[in-house]
Amino acid sequence: MSLLTLDNVTIRFGGLTAVDTVNLEVKQGEILALIGPNGAGKSTVFNLITSIYQPTEGKISLDGKALTGIPTHKIADMGITRTFQTIRLFPELSVLDNVKIGAHCRGKAGLFHAFTRLPSMKQEEAEMEENAIKALEFLDLAAKREDMAKNLSYGEQRRLEIARALVSKPKILLLDEPAAGMNPQEKVVLMEMIRRIRDTGITIFLVEHDMKLVMGISERIAVLDYGKLIAKGTPLEVRSNKAVIEAYLGSGEFKSRIRR
Amino acid sequence: MKKLLDNWLVQFLLFLCVLGLTAFITDAIGDVLPPYLLMIGLFIGINLIMALGLNLITGVTGQLSLGHAAFMSIGAYASAIATVNYHVPFLGGVLIGGLVACLFGIVIGFPTLRLTGDYLAIATLGFAEIVRVQFTNMKITNGAIGFLGIQGSTTFPIVMTIAVITLVLMVWLENSRNGRAMLAIREDEIASSAVGINTTLYKIQAFAIGAFCAGVGGALFAHTTTFIQPTDFGFMKSVDILSIVVLGGLGSIPGTIIGAIVLTAAPEILRPLANYRMMVYGVLLVIIMIFRPYGLLGGVNLRQAVRRAFMLTKKKQAGREE
Ligand SMILES: Nc1ncnc2c1ncn2[C@@H]1O[C@H](COP(=O)(O)OP(=O)(O)OP(=O)(O)O)[C@@H](O)[C@H]1O
Ligand SMILES: [Mg+2]
C-alpha cells in the first residue's frame, strides 16, 4: 500500500530542472533508499515533500491527502518528519530540549497554559518529557540529556536529529544522508537503529551515499540522475541495472560524480 | 513535601505570598531609603520590566528589535491619556498602556516579522521613528511641547511587584511549549518549521508580549516623571534597553536582572565625573563586552547547572550505595 506518493513531480530553479517528472511511491512500512550522484536532486525531493519548496508541476500526497500548498510547519503534524543533510539542531539548547521541541506538533498547550501552569499543562509537560527520554534511550543518547547539543560528537548529533524527528511518532521518517561523517562502527549501529525504527511501524525513506549501508538495509532503491528517476527496484535489480551502471556506477564501483 | 509543592493551589498561594512579601519589603525599604536612591531603584524596576520584554523578543526568539522605545512611548502616552483625559484609575491606565502597545506589536509584527536579522532591525527602527514623529505632531499628545499634568502615582512597591510578576511569568513562559518554540526559532528557523513550529505565530507572540512589557514600563515611567515628551523615547532609549539585555547576556533572565541594575545605576554612580560621565559609561560597556562577549551571564544556564549538579550528586550517591 502506498503511503507517500509523488505524482509527476517537477521543480525548476530558473533554467535548471532539479527534479524532473518524478513518479515514486513509498510503501507503508518499507525502507526505501534514494540514491544518485551529487546534485542529482535527492535533497530537493525531501524539500519538496516537506513543503520547503513547492513543485512547479505535479502532486505529492500522503495517505491520499495532498501535501502541495500546505505550509512546512503543518507537515510534521500530518506525520512526516525529517533530518537534514547538514545537521540542523538547536545547538545552544540541551539535548532533552531539542527532543522536546521535536514533539511540538503533538502538544496543545498555549500561552494561557504557559502562564497558568494548570495541572493539565503539567501533565502534558511530563508526558512530553517521558516521550523525549524514551526517544533518547532509543538512540542511545539518554545519558547526554543535559548536555548542550553543540557539544555532542558528530555521530551523536546525527542521532539526536533522528531522535528529534522520531519523538512525534511520524508515519514516515525522511533521513538525508544519516551516515555522513560517521565512522564505520557508528554506521553499523546506525543501520541497526534504522531497522529498529522501522520495526516500530515507521516507514523509512532515506538518501544515502554509503552503498554498504544502502544495500544492507533498503528493501527498495530508487536512483535519481539529473533530476530524473532512472531506476527503481530491489538492491539486486538496481545493482545490475544497465542505466544505473552507465549513468552512475562506472566500472562496477559506486562512485560519486560532481555535476558539471 | 514535594507532592504538596506540586499542587497548583499551593503554588498559586505561594506566588501571592511572594508578591505580598515583595510589596511589604519594598514598602519598608521605601521608608528608610533616601528619595534619590529610591528613584534609582524605581527606574531599575521599570527598566527591568521593559528589558525582560525585549529579552523575550531578541534574547529568546532571536529577533533583533531596535524599536523597543516606540512601544514604551505608546504605553506611556496611552496610559497618560487614559488617566488624565478619561480619569481611569492608575493601575487601569498601566494595563491600558500595556494592551495598546501589545496591539501595536501585533499589527507591526505581521508585516515586519517576515524579515530577519538586519532587515528586521531596520524595519523596527523605522517604525520607532514613525511613532516618535507621530507623537510630535498629534494634538492629543500635546506634540513636541510634551504631555503635562500626569499624576505621580507610580511607587516603588508597585513597580517592584509588577517586576516580580513579569519575572515569574517570563520564567514560566521560557519553560513551556511556547517558550521552547521561541528558543527553537532563535536557534534554527528551518529546523523549527520542520518539527511543526509555526514560526510567524510564535514570533508575533513574542513581539506582542515584549511590546506589552514595554507598554507597562512606559506607563509606569509616565506616572513617575509626570511629564513626557516624544524625545524621551528616541533611538537612544531603544539602545539603552537593548544594552541591558545584551550586557546581561542575550536570553538570560538573571543576566537581564543584573544588566538592569548595573546599567541603570552606573550613570548615577558616575555622576560625580560630570562631563566625562557618558564617556566612562561607554568605556565600561566596551570593557565588559571584551571580557564577557556573550554578556555577564551569557552562556550560563542556571537551571541546567543546578539540574546537572543534582544529577551528579545522585550518581555519586548511587555509586556509594553499590
Ligand atoms: N534553492 C535552490 N535554488 C537553485 N538551485 C537549487 C536550489 N536547491 C537546489 N538547487 C540545485 O538543484 C540541484 C539538486 O540539488 P540537491 O541538493 O537536491 O542535490 P543532491 O542530490 O541532494 O546532492 P548531494 O548528494 O550533493 O546532497 C543542484 O544542482 C542544486 O544546485
Ligand atoms: Mg543532498
Coordinates of C-alpha atoms and ligand atoms in Angstrom, one line a residue, chain A residues 38-44 85 176-177 207 209, ligand 2:
Chain A
N38 CA 25.9 14.7 -6.2
G39 CA 23.5 17.3 -7.3
A40 CA 21.0 14.7 -8.7
G41 CA 18.2 16.4 -6.8
K42 CA 17.8 14.0 -3.8
S43 CA 17.7 16.7 -1.1
T44 CA 15.4 18.7 -3.3
Q85 CA 22.0 16.7 5.2
D176 CA 19.0 12.9 4.4
E177 CA 22.4 11.2 4.5
V207 CA 19.0 9.4 1.0
H209 CA 25.8 7.8 -0.4
Ligands
MG2 MG 21.7 16.4 -0.8

